[in-house]
Short mmCIF file of C-alpha atoms in Angstrom, two decimals:
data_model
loop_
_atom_site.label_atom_id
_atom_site.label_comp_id
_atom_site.label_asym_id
_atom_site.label_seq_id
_atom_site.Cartn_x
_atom_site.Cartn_y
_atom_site.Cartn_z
CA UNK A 1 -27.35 38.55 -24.52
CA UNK A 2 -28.61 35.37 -25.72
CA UNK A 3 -25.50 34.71 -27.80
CA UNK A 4 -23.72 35.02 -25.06
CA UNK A 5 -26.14 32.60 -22.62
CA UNK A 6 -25.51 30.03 -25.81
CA UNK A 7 -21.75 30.52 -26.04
CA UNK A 8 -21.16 29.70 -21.95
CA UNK A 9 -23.49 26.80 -22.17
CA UNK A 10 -21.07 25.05 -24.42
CA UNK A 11 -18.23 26.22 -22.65
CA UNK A 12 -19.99 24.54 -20.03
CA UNK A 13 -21.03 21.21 -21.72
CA UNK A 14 -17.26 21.11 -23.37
CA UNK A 15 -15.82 21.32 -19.90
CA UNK A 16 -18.26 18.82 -18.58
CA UNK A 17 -17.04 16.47 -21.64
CA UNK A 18 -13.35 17.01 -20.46
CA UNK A 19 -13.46 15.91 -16.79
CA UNK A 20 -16.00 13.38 -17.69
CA UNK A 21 -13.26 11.68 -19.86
CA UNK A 22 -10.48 12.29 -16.97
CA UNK A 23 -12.69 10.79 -14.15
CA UNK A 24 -13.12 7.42 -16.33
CA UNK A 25 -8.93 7.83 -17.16
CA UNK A 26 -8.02 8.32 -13.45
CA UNK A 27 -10.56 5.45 -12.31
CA UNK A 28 -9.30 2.76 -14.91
CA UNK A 29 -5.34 3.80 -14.33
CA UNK A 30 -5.86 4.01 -10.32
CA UNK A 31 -6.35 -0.03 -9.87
CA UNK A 32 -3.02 -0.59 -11.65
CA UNK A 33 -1.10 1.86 -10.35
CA UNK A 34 -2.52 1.30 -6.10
CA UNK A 35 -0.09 -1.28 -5.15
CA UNK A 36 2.61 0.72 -6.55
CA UNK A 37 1.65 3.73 -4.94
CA UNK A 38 1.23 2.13 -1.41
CA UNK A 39 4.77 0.40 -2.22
CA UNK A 40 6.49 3.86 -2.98
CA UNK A 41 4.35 6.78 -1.25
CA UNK A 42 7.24 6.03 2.10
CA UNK A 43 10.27 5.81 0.08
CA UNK A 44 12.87 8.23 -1.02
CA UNK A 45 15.10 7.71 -3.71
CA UNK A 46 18.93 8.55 -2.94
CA UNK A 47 20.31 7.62 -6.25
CA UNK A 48 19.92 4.54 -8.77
CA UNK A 49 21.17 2.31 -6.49
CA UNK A 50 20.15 3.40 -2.94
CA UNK A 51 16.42 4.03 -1.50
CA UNK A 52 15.42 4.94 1.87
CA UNK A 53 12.41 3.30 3.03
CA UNK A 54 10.41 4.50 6.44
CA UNK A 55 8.08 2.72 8.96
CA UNK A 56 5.60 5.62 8.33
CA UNK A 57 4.38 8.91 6.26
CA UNK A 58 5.07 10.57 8.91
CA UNK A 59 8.42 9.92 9.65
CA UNK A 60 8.86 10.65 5.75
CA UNK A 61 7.89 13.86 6.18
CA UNK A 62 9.64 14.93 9.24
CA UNK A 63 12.53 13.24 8.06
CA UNK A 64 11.97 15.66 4.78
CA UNK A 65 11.61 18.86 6.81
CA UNK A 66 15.01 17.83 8.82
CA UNK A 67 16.89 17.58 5.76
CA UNK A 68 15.77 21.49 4.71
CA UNK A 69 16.97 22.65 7.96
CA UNK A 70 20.54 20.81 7.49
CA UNK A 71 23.33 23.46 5.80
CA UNK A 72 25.10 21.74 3.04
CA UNK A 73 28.54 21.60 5.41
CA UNK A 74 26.46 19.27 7.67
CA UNK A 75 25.41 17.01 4.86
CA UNK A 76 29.32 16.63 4.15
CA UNK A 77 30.02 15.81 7.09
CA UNK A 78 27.58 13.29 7.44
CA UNK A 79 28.35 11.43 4.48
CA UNK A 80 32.07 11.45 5.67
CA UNK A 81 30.96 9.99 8.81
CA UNK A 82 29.10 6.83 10.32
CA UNK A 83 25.94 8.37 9.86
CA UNK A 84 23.44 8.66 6.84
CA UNK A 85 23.33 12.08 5.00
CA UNK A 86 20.60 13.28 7.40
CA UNK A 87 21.91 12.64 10.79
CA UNK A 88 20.66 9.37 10.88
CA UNK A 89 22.38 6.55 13.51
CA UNK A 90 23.21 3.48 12.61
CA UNK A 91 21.42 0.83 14.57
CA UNK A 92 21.15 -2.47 12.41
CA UNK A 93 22.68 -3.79 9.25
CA UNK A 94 22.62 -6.74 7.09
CA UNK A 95 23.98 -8.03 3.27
CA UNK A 96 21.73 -10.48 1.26
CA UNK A 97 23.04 -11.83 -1.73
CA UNK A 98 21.06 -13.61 -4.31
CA UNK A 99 17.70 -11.99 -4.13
CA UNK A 100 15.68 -13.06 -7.11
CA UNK A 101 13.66 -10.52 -8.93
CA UNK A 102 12.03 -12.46 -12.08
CA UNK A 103 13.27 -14.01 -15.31
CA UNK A 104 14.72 -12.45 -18.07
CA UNK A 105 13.35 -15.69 -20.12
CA UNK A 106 9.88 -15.96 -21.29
CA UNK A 107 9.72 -19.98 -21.01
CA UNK A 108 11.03 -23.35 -19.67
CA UNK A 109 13.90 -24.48 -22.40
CA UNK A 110 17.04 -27.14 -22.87
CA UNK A 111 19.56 -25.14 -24.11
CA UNK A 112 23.31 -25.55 -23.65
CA UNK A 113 23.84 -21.42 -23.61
CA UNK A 114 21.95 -18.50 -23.16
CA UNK A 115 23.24 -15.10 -24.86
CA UNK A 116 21.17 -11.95 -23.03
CA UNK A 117 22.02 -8.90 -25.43
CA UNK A 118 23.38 -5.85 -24.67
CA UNK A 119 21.07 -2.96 -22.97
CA UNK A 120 18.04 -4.92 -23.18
CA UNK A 121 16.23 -4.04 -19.93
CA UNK A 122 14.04 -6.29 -17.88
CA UNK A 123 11.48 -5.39 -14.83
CA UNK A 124 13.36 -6.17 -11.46
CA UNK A 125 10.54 -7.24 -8.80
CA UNK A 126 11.63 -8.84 -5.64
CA UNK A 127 11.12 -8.47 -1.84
CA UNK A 128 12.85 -9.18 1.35
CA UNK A 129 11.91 -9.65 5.01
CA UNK A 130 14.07 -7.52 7.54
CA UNK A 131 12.34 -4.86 9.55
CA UNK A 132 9.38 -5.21 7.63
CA UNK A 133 8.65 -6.28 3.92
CA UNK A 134 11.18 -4.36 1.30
CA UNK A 135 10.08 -3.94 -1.73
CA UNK A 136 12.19 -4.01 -4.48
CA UNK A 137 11.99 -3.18 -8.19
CA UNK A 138 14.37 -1.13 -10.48
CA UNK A 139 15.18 -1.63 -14.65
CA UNK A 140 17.63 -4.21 -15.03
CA UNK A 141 20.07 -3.80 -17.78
CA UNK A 142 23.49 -4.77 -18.97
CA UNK A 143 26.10 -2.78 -21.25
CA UNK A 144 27.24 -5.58 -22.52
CA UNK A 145 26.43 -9.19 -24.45
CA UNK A 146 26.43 -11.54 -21.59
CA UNK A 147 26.64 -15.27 -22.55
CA UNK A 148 25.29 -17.80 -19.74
CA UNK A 149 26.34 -21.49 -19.92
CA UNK A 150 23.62 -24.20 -18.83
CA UNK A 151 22.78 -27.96 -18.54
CA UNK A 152 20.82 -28.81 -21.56
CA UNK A 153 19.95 -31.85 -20.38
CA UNK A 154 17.25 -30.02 -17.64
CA UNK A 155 14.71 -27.49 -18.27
CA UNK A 156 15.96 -24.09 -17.59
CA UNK A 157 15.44 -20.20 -17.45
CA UNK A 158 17.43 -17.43 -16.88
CA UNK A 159 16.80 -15.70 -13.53
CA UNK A 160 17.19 -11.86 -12.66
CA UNK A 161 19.16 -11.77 -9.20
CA UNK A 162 20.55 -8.90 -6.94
CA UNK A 163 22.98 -8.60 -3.78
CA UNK A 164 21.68 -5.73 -1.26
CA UNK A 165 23.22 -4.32 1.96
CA UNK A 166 20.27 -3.06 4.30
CA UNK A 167 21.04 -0.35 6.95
CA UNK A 168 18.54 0.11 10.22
CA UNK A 169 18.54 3.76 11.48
CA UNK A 170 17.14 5.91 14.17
CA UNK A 171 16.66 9.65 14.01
CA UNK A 172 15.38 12.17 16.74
CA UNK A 173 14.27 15.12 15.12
CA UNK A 174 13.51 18.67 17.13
CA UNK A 175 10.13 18.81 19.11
CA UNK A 176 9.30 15.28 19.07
CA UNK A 177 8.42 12.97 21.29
CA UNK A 178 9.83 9.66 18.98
CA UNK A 179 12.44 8.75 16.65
CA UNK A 180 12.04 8.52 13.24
CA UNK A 181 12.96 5.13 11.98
CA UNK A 182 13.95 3.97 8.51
CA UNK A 183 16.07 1.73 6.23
CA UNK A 184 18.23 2.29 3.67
CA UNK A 185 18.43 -0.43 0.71
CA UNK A 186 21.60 0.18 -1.42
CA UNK A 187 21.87 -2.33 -4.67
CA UNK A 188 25.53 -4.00 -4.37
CA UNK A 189 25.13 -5.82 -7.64
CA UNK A 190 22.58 -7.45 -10.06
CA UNK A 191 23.34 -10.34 -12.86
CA UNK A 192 21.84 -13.32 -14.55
CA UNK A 193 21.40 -16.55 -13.12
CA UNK A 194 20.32 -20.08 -14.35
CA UNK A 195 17.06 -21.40 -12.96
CA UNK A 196 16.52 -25.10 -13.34
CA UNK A 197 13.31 -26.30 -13.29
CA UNK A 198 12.36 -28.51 -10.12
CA UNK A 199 11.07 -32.34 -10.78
#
């Protein structure tokens, strides 16, 4: 009997030990990881290049349960249609080329030419302003050796850019009272730009 007291009091003090040591992991990872959390918890990814974004949780979720009551011959023809897969209708839309998300250069430099190497990848982080702030952030990469001319007479970096087309939408879901409401944000393109410094 006391052996086995002994034996669950160190089962006890062991287990103690372990979520001790994954409190102080989840409190010192939950600062750096808030802001991305707020930024994604409304978002669903489509693909690599297209992410819906909604005004709220909610209509997240109800947008969510629509999509498990939608048969897969509705989905097609959705996509065929004017309307996002889910029955969404358009209501605004809007292209905006040359949104910068960063540098792909650490410093200020004159340099005639800048050669970016193949399938390096750099952190994409930009926003935009329509319908609310967008975030946006994805890996940027290229398959190929890209070389980038410049004026090496002026201090320069090499700037991560993107082109997006934004789409509005409204969808009325059964047994409620108001639309749901959200924005898709499909990546057109993304390249390397020269950034000269300003005087």
């Amino acid at each position: 009997m006391i052996k086995s007291n002994k034996i669950t009091i160190l089962i006890l003090m062991f287990s103690l030990i372990i979520f001790g040591f994954n409190v102080k992991h989840a409190s010192a990872t939950h600062s750096n990881n808030l802001v991305k959390t707020l930024e994604k918890r409304n978002e669903l990814v489509v693909d690599n290049n297209t992410t819906l974004v909604f005004d709220t949780n909610r209509d997240k979720n109800s947008y969510m349960r629509s999509l498990a009551s939608t048969t897969s011959n509705q989905l097609l023809t959705m996509k065929s249609s004017s309307k996002s897969p889910g029955g969404g209708r358009l209501i605004d839309t809007k292209t905006k080329k040359g949104i910068k998300g960063g540098y792909a250069t650490s410093s200020w430099a004159k340099s005639n030419l800048y050669v970016m190497t193949a399938s390096k990848t750099f952190r994409f982080e930009g926003s935009y302003e329509w319908h609310g702030t967008l975030g946006i952030g994805f890996d940027f990469t290229k398959g190929v050796e890209v070389h980038i001319p410049a004026n090496k007479k002026k201090w320069s970096r090499v700037g991560l850019y993107a082109d997006y087309k934004f789409s509005r939408y409204k969808k009325w879901t059964p047994n409620m009272s108001v639309p749901i409401y959200y924005t898709e944000k499909k990546r057109l393109a993304s390249y390397y730009k020269i950034v000269y410094k300003k005087k």
